[in-house]
PDB file of C-alpha atoms in Angstrom:
ATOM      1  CA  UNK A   1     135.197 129.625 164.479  1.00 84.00           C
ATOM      2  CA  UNK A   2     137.482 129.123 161.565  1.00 90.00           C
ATOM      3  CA  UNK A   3     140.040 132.025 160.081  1.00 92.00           C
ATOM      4  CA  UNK A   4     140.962 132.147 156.956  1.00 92.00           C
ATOM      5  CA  UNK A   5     144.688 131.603 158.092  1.00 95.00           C
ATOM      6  CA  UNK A   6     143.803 128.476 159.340  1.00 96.00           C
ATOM      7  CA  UNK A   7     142.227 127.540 156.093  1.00 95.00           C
ATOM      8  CA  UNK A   8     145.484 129.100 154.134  1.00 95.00           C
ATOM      9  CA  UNK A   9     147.883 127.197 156.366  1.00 95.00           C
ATOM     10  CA  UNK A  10     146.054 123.948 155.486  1.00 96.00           C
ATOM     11  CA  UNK A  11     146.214 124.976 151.876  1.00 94.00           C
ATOM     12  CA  UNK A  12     149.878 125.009 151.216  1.00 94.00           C
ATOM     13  CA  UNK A  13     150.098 121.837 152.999  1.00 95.00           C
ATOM     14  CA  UNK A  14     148.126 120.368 150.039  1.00 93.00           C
ATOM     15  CA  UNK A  15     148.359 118.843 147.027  1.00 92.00           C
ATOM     16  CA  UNK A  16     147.326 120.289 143.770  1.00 88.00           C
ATOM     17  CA  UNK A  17     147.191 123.618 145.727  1.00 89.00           C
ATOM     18  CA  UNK A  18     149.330 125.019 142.209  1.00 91.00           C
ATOM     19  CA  UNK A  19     146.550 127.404 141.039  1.00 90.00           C
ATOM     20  CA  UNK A  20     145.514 128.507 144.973  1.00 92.00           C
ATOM     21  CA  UNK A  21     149.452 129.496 145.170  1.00 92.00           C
ATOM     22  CA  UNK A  22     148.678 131.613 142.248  1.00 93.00           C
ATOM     23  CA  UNK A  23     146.433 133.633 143.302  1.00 92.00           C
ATOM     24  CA  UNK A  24     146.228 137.161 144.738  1.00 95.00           C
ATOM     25  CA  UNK A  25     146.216 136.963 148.607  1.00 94.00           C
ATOM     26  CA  UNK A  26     142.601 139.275 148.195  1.00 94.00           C
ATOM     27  CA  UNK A  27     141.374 136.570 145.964  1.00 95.00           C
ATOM     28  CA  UNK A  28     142.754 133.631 148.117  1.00 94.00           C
ATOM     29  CA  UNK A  29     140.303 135.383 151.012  1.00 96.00           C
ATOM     30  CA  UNK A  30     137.390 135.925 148.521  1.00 95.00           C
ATOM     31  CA  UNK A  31     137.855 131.921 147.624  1.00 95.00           C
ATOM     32  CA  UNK A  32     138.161 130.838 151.003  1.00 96.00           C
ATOM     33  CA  UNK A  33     135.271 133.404 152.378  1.00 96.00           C
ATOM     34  CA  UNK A  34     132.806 131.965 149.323  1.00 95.00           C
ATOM     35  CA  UNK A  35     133.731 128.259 150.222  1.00 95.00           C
ATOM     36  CA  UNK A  36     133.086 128.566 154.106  1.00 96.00           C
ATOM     37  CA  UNK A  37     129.862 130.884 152.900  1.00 95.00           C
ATOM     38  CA  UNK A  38     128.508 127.864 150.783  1.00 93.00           C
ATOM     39  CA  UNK A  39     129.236 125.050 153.449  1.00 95.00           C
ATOM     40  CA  UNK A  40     127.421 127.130 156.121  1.00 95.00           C
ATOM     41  CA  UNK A  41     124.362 127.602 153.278  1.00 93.00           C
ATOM     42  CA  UNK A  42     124.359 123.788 153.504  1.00 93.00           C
ATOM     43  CA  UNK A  43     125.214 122.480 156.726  1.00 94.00           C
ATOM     44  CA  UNK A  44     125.512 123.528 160.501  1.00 92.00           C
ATOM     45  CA  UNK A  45     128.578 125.504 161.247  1.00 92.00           C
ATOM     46  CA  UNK A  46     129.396 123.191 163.902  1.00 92.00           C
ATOM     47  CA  UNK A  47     130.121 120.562 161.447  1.00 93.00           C
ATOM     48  CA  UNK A  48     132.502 122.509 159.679  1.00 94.00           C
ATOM     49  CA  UNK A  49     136.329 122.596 159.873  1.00 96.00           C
ATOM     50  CA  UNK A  50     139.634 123.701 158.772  1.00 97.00           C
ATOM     51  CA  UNK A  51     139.726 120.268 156.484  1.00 96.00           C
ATOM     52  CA  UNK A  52     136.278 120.297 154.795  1.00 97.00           C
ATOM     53  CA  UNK A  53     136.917 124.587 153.942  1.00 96.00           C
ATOM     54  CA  UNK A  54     140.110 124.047 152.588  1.00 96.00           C
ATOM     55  CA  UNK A  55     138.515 121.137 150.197  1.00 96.00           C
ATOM     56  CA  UNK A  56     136.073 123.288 149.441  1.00 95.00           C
ATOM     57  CA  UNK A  57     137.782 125.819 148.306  1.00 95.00           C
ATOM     58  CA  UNK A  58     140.212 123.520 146.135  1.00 94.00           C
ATOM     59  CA  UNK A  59     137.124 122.291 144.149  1.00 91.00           C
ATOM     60  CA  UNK A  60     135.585 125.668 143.362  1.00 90.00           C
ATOM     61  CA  UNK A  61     138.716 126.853 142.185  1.00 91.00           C
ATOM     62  CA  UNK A  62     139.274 123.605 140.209  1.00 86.00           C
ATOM     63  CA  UNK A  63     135.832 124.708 138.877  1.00 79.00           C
ATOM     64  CA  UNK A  64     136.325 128.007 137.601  1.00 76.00           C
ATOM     65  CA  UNK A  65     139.723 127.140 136.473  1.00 68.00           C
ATOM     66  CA  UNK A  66     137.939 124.458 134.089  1.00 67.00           C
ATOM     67  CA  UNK A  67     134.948 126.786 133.376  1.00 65.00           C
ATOM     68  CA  UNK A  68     132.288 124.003 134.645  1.00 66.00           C
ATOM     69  CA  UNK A  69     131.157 125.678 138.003  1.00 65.00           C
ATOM     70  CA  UNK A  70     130.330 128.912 135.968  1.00 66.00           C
ATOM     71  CA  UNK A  71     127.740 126.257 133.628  1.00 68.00           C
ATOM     72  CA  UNK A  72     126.993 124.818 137.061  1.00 66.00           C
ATOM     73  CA  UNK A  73     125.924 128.211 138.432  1.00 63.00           C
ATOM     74  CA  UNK A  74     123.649 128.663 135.633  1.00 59.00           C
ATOM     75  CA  UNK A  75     121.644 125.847 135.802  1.00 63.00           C
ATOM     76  CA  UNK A  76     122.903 123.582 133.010  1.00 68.00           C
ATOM     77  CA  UNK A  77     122.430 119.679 133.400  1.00 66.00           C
ATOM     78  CA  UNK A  78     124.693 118.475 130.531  1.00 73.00           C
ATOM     79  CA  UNK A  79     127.069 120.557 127.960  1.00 69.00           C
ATOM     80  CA  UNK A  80     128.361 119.388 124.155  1.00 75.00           C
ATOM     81  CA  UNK A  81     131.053 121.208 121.934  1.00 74.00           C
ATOM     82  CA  UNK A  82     133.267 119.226 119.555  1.00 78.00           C
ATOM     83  CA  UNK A  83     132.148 115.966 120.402  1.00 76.00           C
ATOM     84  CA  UNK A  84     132.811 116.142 124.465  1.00 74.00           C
ATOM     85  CA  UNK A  85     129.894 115.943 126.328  1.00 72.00           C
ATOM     86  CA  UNK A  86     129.771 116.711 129.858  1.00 70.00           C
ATOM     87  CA  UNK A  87     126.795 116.348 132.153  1.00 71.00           C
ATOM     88  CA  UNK A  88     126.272 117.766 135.899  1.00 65.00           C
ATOM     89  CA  UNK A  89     124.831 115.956 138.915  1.00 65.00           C
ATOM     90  CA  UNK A  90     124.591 116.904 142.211  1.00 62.00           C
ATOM     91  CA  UNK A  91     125.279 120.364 143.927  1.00 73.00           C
ATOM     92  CA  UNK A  92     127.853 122.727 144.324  1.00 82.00           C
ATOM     93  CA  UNK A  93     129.627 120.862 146.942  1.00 89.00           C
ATOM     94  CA  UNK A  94     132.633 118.772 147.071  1.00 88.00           C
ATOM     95  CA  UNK A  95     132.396 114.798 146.581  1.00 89.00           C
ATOM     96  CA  UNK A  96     134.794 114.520 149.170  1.00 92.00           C
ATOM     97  CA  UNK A  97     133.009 116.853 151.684  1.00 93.00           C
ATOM     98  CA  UNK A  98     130.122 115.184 151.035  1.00 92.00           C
ATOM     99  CA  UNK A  99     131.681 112.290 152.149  1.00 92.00           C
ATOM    100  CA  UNK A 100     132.734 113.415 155.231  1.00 93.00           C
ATOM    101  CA  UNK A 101     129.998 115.513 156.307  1.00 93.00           C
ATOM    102  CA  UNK A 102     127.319 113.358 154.391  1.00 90.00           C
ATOM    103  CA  UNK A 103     124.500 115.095 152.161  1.00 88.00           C
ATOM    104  CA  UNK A 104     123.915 118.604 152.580  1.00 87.00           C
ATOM    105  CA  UNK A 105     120.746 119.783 154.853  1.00 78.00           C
ATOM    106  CA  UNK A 106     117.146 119.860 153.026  1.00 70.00           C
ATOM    107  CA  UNK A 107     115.850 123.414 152.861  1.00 59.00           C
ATOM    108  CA  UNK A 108     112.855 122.529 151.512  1.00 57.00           C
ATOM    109  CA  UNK A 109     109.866 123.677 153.746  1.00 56.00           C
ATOM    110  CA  UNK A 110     107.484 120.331 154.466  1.00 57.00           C
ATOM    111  CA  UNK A 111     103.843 119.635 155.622  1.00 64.00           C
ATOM    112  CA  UNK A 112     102.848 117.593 158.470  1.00 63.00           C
ATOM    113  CA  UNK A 113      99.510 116.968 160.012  1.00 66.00           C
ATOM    114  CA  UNK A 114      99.244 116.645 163.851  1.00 68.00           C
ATOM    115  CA  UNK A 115      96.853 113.733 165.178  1.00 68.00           C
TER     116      UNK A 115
END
């Protein structure tokens, strides 16, 4: 099982950890506790570790820092304003934990016919 220490110790060894180090320790747990929550939503916890939690938590915090995971969260494909347009594809999940843990688990229910 991770710990959120683990995760945190693997943090400040990263880069572009500046707005992590900013945070709150509560809200460093919350972020790490919503990451490892969302990974386990999508794959088995045996395919998780320290690495692929600590990205996780780097992008959704990248996310809300930019405002796009609260669009994200909400359903919106693609988002104008001034002449910037911005549209979403894919899930929730890192590109780089995709990568390294491949696509995320169907939970779609399916159909099958025995012969």
């Amino acid at each position: 099982m991770i710990t959120n220490q683990e995760v945190k110790d693997y943090l400040e060894k990263m880069y572009g950890n500046d707005l992590y180090k900013e945070m709150e320790v509560s809200e460093q747990d919350k972020l790490i506790f919503n990451a490892s929550e969302l990974l386990k939503d999508n794959y088995d916890e045996s395919k998780l570790s320290v690495r692929v939690v600590a990205l996780q938590s780097l992008y959704m915090l990248e996310g809300e820092d930019e405002e796009y995971s609260k669009l994200k969260r909400h359903g919106v494909k693609s988002y104008s304003v001034k002449g910037v347009s911005v549209t979403f594809e894919g899930t929730n999940i890192s590109p780089e934990v995709v990568s390294i843990l491949g696509n995320p688990k169907n939970n779609k229910a399916t159909v099958g016919r025995l012969i």
